[in-house]
Short mmCIF file of C-alpha atoms and ligand atoms in Angstrom, two decimals:
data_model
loop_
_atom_site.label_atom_id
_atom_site.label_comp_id
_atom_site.label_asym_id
_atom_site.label_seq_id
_atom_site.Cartn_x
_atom_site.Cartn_y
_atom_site.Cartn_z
CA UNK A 1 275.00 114.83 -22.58
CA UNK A 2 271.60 115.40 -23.64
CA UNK A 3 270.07 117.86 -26.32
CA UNK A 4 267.63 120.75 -26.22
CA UNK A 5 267.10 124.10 -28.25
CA UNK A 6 268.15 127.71 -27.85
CA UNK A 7 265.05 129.76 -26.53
CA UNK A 8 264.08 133.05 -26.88
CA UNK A 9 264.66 136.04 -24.41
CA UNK A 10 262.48 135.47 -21.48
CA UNK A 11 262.80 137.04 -17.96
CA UNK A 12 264.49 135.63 -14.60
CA UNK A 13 262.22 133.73 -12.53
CA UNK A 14 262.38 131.06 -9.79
CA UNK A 15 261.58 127.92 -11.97
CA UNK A 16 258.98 125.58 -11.31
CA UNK A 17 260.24 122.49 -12.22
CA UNK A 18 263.42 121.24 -10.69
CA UNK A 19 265.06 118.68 -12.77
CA UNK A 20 266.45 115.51 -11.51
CA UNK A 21 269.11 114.92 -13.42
CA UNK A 22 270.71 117.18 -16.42
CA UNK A 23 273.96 117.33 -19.03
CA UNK A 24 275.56 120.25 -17.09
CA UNK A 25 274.85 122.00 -13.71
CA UNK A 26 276.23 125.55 -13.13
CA UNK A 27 276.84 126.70 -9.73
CA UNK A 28 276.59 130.33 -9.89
CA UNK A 29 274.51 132.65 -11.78
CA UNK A 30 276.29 135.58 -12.17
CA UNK A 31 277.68 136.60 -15.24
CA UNK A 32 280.55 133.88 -15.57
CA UNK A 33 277.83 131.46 -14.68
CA UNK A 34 275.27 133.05 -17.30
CA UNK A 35 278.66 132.68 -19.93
CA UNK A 36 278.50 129.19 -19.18
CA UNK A 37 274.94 128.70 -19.27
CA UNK A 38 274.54 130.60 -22.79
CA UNK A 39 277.49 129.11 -24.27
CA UNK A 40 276.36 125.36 -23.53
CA UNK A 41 273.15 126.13 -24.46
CA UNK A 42 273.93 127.46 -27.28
CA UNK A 43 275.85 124.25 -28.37
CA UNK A 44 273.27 121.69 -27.56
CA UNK A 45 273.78 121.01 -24.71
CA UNK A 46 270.87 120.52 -21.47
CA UNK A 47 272.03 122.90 -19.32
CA UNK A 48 270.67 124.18 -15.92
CA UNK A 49 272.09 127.16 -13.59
CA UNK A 50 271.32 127.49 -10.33
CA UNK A 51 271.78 130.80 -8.21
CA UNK A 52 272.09 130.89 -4.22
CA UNK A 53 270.66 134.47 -4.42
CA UNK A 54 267.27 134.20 -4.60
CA UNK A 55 266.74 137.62 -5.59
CA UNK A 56 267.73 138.82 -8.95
CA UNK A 57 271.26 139.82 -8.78
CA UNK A 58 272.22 143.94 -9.23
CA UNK A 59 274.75 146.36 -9.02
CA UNK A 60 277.94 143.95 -8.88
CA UNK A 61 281.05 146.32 -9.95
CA UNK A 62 280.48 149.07 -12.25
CA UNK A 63 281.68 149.85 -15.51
CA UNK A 64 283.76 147.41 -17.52
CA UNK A 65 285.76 147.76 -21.20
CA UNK A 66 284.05 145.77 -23.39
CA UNK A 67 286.44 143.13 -25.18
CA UNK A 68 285.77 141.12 -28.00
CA UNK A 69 285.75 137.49 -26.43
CA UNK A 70 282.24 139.07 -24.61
CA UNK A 71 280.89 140.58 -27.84
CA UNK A 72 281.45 137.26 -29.48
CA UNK A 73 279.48 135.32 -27.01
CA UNK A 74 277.10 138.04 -26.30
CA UNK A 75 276.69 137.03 -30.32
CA UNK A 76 276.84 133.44 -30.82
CA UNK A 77 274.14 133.23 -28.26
CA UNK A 78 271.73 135.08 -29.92
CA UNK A 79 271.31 138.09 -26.83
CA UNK A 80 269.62 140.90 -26.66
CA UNK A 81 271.93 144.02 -28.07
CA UNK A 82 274.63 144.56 -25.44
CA UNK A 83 274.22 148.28 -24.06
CA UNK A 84 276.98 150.15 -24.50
CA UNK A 85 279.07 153.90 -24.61
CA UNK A 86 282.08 154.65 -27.05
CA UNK A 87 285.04 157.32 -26.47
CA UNK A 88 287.28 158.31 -29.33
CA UNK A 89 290.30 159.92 -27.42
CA UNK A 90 292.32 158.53 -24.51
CA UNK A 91 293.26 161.34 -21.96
CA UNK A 92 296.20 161.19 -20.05
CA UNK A 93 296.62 163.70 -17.27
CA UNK A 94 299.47 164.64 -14.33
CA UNK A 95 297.74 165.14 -11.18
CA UNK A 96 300.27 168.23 -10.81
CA UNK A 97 298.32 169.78 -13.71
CA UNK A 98 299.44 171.00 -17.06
CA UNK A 99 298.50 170.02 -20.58
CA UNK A 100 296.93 166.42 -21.42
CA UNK A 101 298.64 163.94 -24.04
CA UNK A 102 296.12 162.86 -26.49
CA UNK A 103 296.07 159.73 -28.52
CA UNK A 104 293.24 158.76 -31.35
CA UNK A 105 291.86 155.36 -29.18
CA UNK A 106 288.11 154.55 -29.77
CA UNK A 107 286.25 152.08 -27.31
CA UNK A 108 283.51 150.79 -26.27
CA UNK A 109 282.33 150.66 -22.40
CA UNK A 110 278.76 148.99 -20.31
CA UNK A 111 278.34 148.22 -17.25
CA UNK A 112 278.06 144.67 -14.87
CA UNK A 113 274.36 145.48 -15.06
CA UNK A 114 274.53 145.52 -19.02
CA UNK A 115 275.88 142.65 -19.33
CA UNK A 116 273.76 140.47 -16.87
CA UNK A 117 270.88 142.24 -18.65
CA UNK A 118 271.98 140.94 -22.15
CA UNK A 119 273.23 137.18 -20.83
CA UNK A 120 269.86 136.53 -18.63
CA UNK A 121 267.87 137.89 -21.60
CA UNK A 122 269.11 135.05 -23.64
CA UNK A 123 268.71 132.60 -21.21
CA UNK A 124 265.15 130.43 -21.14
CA UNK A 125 263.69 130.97 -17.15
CA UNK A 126 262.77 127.66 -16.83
CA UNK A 127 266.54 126.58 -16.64
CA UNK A 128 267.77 129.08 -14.59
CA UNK A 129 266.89 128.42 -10.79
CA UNK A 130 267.29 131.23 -8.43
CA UNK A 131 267.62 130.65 -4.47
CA UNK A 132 269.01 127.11 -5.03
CA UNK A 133 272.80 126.82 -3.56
CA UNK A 134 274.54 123.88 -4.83
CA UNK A 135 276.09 121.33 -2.82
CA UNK A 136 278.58 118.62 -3.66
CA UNK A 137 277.34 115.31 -2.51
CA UNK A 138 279.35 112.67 -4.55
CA UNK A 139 282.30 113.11 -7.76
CA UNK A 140 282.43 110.27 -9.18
CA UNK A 141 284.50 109.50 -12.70
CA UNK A 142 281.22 110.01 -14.91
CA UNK A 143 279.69 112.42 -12.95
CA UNK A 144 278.64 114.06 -10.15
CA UNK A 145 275.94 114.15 -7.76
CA UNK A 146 274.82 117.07 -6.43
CA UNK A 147 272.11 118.36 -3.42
CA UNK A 148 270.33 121.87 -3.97
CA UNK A 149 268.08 123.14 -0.85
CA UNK A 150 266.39 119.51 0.41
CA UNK A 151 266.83 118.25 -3.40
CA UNK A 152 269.12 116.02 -5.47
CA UNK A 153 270.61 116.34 -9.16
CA UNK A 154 272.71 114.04 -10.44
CA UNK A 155 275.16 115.84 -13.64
CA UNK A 156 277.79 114.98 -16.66
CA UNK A 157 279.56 117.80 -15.66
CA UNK A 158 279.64 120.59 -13.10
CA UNK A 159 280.84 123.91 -13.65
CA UNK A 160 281.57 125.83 -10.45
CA UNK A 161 280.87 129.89 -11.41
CA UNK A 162 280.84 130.46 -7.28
CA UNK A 163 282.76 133.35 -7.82
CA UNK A 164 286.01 134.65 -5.90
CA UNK A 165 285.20 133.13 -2.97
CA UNK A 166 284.67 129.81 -4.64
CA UNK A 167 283.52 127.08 -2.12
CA UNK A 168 284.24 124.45 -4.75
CA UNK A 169 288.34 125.82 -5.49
CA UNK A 170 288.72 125.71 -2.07
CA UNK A 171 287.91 122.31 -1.65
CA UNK A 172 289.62 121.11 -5.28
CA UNK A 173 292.53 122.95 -5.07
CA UNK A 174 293.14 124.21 -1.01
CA UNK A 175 296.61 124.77 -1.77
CA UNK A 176 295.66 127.99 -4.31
CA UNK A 177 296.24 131.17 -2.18
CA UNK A 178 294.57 134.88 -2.85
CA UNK A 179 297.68 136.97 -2.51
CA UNK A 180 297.17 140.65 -2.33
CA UNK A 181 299.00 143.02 -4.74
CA UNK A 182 299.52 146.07 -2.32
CA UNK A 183 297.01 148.21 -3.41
CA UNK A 184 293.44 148.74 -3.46
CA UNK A 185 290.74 150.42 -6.16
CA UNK A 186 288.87 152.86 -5.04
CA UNK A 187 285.76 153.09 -7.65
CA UNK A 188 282.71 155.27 -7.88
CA UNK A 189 280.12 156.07 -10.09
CA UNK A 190 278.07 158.72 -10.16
CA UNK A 191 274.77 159.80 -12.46
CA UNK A 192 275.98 162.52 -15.03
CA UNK A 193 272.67 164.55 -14.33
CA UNK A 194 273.57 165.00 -10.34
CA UNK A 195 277.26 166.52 -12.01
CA UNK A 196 277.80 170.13 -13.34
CA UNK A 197 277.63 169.96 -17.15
CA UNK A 198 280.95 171.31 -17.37
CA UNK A 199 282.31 167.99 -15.49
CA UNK A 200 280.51 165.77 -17.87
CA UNK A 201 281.60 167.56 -20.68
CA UNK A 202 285.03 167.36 -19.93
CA UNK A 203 285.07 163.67 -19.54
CA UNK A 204 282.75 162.89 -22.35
CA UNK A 205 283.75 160.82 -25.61
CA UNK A 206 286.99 160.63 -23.39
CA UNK A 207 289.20 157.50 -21.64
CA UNK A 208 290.94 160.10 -18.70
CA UNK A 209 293.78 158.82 -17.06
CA UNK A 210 295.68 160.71 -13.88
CA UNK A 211 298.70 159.54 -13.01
CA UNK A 212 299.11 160.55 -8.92
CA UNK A 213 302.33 161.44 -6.80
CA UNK A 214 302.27 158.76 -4.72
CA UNK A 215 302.63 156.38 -7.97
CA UNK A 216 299.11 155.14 -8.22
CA UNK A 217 296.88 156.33 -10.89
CA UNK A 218 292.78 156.88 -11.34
CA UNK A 219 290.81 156.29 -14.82
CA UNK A 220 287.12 157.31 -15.42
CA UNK A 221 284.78 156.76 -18.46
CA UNK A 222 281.02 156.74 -19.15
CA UNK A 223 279.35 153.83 -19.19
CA UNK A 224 275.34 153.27 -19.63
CA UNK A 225 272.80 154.44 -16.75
CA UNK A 226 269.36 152.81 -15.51
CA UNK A 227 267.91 150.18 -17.97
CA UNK A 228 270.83 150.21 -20.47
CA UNK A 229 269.97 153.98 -21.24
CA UNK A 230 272.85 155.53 -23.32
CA UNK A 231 270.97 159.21 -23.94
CA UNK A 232 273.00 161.98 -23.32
CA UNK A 233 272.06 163.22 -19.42
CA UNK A 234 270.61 159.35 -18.58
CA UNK A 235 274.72 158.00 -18.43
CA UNK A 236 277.44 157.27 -15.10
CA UNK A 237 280.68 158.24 -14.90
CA UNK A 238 282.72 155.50 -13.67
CA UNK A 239 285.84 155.75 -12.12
CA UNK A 240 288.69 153.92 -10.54
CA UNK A 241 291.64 155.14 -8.26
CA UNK A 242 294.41 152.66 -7.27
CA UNK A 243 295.92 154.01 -4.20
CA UNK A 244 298.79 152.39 -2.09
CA UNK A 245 297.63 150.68 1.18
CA UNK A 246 300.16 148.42 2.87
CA UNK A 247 299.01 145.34 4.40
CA UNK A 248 298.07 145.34 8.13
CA UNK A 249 296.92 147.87 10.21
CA UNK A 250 296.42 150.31 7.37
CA UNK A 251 294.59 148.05 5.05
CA UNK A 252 292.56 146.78 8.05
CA UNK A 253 291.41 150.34 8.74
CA UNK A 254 289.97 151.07 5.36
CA UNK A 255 288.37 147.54 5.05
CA UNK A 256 286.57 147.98 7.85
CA UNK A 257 282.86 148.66 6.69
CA UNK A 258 280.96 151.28 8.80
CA UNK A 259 279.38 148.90 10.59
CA UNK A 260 282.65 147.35 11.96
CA UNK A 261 282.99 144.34 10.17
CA UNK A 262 286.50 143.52 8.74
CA UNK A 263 286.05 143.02 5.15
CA UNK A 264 288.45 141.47 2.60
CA UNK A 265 287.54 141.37 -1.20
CA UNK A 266 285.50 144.40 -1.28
CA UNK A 267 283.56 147.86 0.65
CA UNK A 268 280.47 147.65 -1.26
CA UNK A 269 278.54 150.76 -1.92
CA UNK A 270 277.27 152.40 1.09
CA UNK A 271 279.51 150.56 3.46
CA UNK A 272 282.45 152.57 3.57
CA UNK A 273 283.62 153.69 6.69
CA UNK A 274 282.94 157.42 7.47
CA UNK A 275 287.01 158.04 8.16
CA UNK A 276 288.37 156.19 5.11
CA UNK A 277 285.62 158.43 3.36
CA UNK A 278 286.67 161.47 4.68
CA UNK A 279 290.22 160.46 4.12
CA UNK A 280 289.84 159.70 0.07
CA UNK A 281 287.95 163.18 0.24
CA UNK A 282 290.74 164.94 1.55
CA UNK A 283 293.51 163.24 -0.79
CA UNK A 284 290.98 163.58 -3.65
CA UNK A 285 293.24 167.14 -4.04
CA UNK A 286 296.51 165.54 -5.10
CA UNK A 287 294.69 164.57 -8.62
CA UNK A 288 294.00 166.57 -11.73
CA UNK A 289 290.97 168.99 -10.43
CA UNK A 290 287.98 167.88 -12.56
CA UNK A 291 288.68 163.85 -11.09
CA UNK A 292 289.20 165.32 -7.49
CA UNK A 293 285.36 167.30 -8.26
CA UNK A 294 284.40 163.97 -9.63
CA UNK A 295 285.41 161.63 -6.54
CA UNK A 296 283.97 164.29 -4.19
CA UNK A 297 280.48 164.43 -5.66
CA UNK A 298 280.24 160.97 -5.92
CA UNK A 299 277.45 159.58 -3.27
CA UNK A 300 278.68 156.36 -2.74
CA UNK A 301 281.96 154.98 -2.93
CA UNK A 302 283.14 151.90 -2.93
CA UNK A 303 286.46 149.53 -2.28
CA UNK A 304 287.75 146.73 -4.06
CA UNK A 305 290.81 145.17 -2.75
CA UNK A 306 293.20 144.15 -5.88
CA UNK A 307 294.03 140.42 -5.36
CA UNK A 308 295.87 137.86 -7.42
CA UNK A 309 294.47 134.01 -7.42
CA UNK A 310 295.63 131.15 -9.26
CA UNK A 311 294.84 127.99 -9.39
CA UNK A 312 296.87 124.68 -9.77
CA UNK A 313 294.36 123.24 -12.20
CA UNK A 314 290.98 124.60 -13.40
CA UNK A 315 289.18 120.52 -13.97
CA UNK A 316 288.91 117.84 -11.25
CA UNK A 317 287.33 114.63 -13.02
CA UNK A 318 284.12 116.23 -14.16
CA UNK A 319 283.86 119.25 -11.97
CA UNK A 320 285.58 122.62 -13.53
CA UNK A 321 286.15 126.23 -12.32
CA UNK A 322 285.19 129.37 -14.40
CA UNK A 323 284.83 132.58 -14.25
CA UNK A 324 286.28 134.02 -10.78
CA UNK A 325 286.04 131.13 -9.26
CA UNK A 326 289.29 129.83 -10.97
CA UNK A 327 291.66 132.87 -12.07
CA UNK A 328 291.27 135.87 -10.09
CA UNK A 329 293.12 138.89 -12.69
CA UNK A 330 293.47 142.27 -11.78
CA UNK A 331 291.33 145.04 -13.05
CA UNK A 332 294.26 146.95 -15.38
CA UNK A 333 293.78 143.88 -17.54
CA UNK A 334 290.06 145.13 -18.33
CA UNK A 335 289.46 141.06 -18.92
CA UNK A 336 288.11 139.64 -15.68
CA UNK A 337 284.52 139.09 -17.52
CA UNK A 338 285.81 138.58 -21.04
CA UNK A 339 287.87 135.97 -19.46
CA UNK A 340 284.39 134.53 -17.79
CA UNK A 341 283.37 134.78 -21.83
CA UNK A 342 286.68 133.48 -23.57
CA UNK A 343 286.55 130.11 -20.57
CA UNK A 344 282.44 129.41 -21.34
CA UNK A 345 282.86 129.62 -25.73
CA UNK A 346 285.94 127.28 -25.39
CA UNK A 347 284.35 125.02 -23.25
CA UNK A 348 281.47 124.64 -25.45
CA UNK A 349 284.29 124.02 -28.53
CA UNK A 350 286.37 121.68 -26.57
CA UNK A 351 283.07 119.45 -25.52
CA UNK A 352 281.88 119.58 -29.14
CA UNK A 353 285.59 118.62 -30.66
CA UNK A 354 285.97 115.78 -28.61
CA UNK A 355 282.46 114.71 -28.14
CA UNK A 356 281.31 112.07 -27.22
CA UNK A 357 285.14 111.78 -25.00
CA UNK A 358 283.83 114.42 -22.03
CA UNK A 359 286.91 113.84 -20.53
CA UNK A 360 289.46 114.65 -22.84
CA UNK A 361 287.55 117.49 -24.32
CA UNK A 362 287.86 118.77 -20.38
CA UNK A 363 291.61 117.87 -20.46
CA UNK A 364 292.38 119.95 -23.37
CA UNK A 365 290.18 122.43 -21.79
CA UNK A 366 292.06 122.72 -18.35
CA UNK A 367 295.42 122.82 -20.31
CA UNK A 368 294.68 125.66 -22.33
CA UNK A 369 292.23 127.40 -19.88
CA UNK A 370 294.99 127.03 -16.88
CA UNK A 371 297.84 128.51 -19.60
CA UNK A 372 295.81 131.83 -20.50
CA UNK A 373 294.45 132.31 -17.25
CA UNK A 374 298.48 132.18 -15.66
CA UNK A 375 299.25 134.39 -18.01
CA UNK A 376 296.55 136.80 -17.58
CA UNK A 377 297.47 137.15 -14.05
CA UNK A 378 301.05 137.60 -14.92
CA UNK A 379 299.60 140.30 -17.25
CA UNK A 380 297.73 142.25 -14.53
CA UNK A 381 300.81 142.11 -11.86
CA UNK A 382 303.36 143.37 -14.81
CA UNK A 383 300.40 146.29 -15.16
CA UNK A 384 300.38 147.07 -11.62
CA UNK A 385 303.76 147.01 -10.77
CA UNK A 386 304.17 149.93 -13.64
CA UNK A 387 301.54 151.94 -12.09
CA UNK A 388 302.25 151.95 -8.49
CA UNK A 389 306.40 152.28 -9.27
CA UNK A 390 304.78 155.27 -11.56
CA UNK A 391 305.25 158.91 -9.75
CA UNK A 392 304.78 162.16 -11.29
CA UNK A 393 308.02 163.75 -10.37
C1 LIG B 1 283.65 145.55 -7.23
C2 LIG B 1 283.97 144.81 -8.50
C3 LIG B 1 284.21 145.51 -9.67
C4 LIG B 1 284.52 144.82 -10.84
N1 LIG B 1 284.77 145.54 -11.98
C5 LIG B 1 285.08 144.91 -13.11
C6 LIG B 1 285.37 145.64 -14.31
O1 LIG B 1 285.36 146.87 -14.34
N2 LIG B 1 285.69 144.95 -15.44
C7 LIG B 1 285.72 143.58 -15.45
O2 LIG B 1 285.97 142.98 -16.48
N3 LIG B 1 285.43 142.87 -14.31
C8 LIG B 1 285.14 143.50 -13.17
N4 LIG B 1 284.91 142.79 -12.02
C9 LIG B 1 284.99 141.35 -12.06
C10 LIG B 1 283.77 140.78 -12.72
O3 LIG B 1 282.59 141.27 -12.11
C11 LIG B 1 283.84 139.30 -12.60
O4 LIG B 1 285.07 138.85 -13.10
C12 LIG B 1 282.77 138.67 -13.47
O5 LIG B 1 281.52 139.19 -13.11
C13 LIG B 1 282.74 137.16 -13.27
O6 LIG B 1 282.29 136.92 -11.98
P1 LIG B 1 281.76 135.48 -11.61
O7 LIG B 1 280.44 135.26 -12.27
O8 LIG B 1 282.84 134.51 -11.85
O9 LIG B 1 281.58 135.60 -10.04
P2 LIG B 1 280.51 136.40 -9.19
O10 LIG B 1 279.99 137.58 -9.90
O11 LIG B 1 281.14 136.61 -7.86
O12 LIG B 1 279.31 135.37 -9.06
C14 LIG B 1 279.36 134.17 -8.34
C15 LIG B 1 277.92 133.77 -8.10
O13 LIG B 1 277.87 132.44 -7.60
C16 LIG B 1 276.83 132.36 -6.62
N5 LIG B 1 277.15 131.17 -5.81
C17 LIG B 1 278.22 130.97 -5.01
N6 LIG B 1 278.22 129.71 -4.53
C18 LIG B 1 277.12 129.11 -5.05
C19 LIG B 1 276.59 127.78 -4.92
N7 LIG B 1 277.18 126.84 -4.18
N8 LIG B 1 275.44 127.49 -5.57
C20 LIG B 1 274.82 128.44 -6.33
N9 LIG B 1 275.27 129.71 -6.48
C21 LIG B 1 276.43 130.02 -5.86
C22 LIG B 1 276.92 133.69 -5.89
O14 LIG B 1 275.72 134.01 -5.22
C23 LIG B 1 277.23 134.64 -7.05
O15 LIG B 1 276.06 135.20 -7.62
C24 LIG B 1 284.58 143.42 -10.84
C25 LIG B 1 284.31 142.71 -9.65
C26 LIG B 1 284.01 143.38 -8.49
C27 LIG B 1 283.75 142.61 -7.22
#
């Protein structure tokens, strides 16, 4: 694969020069694609990531735990300081009231916005190529050839960040299946200045947990607000609220945007139907009072729909998954995008301990990569069975 140096922090753009042929295409730049990109880059490697979006991407999830495996590549690749909040006490709370246990349990939080920020800082404009979807023309053992709009690039190696709905796992590995757990997330976040002080105050330099009646439970921390600002009265509150939905009619209901159209992974904000709205609103009263203020006052909520995916194998000849696009793990684990981080840095080790063998370096990859990753979503289904067998009585 070819050579070129780590740039400096430049700004997204559509690039102007589409190259021909390169050591590794990413499909996908979001932030397991920007992992990728980063980490490759950062080893040597000629590297090129091209988006389908062709606007700059925003506002995908909300807050998120930071975990080392991010920090690590966040520092390796030389990125602009990752924004961030801290909490020193975790909160745990009955929804039927009384006292809260306390436990001594700093962390650190940001938000999807944060990181993009940080991983797109770090990466040089010129290589990252928005409104270009990737197509697969031809895999071949050495390489693969691939079409973008009316153009073609040939690559070493292709890594497919194309998210969740991956086009490329689908067609690699058709027999993976994205079960769902039984349960959705409701989540929310809300701007601490549009919240009484009291509510902020009460959730500040906190990690609140409320355990519900009907066994599922809701979380909420601060995370950074509008440009990375961590100020005091610039912040969100982010929360999360797993809540029971069986599959079928009910789930059908509440994925249903407000426009109609059945949805499946997610409700993004402002598309939530008015009932299921109006329904969270009313059952806001079964948790601990200053979450049920919280949900209520937020403008905008929005669904994600907890789902389990695991792939068979993560490399097929010189085409691999990462990121959501391979593992899907659910949210409890707090390590969907450290996993995005964790896939990209060992990649970039793997390549460089086998080089110049691409293949095996892949193969030792996939092994390990495929290992964590099953475990990960065992992980996040032991989580979730806890808290939805979990009730308060
Ligand atoms: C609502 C929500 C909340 C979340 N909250 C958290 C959280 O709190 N903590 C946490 O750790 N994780 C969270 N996650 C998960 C986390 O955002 C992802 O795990 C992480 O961002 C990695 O995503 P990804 O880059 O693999 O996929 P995505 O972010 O889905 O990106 C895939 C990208 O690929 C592009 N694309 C698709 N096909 C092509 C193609 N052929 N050519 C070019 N581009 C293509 C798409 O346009 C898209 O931008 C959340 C996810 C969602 C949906």
């Amino acid at each position: 694969m070819g050579t070129s140096s780590l740039q400096g922090p430049r700004a997204l753009s559509m690039a102007d020069a589409f190259p021909g042929q390169v050591g590794v295409a990413v499909a996908g730049g979001s932030i397991a694609g920007l992992c990728a990109g980063n980490a490759l880059l950062a080893a040597g490697h000629d590297v090129h990531v091209f988006e389908r979006s062709a606007t700059r991407l925003t506002s995908r999830g909300a807050g998120i735990v930071v975990q080392p495996d991010l920090a690590s590549l966040l520092k390796r690749a030389g990125t602009p300081p990752l924004a961030m909040t801290h909490c020193t006490t975790r909160k745990n709370f009955s929804g039927r009231g009384g006292p809260a246990q306390l436990l001594h349990m700093p962390q650190q939080f940001t938000s999807w916005e944060a990181i993009f920020a940080s991983l797109s800082g770090a990466f040089p404009a010129e290589r990252y190529h928005a409104g270009m979807e990737l197509e697969i023309a031809e895999a071949s053992a050495n390489g693969v050839t691939l079409r973008a709009n009316r153009e073609t690039l040939t690559a070493d190696l292709l890594i497919a960040a194309d998210g969740f709905r991956s086009e490329t796992r689908a067609r690699f590995a058709p027999e993976t299946i994205s079960r769902y757990a039984g349960y959705i997330a409701w989540r929310g976040v809300a701007d601490e200045t549009d919240l009484p002080d009291t509510l902020v105050a009460f959730f500040d330099d906190n990690f609140c947990f409320c355990d519900v009646g009907d066994g599922g439970h809701a979380l909420c921390y601060l995370i950074p607000g509008e440009g990375g600002s961590t100020a005091r009265g610039t912040r969100r509150l982010n929360w999360v609220w797993y809540v029971t939905v069986p599959e079928g009619e009910s789930l059908n209901a509440v994925m249903t945007d407000g426009a109609g159209r059945q949805r499946h992974a997610s409700v993004p904000v402002g598309h939530v139907n008015a009932t299921a709205l109006n329904d969270l609103h009313r059952r806001a009263e079964s948790l601990e009072r200053h979450f049920a203020d919280l949900v209520r006052a937020t403008p905008e909520p929005f669904i994600q729909s907890i789902l389990d995916v695991a792939p068979p194998e993560m490399v097929f000849g010189r085409i691999c998954l990462l990121g959501d696009a391979a593992f899907v793990v659910r949210p409890h684990t707090a390590a969907a995008t450290a996993k995005a981080a964790a896939e990209a840095s060992a990649l970039a080790a793997s390549l460089k301990d086998f080089a110049p063998n691409i293949d095996q370096g892949l193969a030792v990859w996939n092994r390990q990569q495929v290992s964590s990753g099953r475990r990960l979503v065992d992980y996040g289904v032991m989580l979730g069975e806890r808290t939805t067998r979990r009730k308060s009585t």
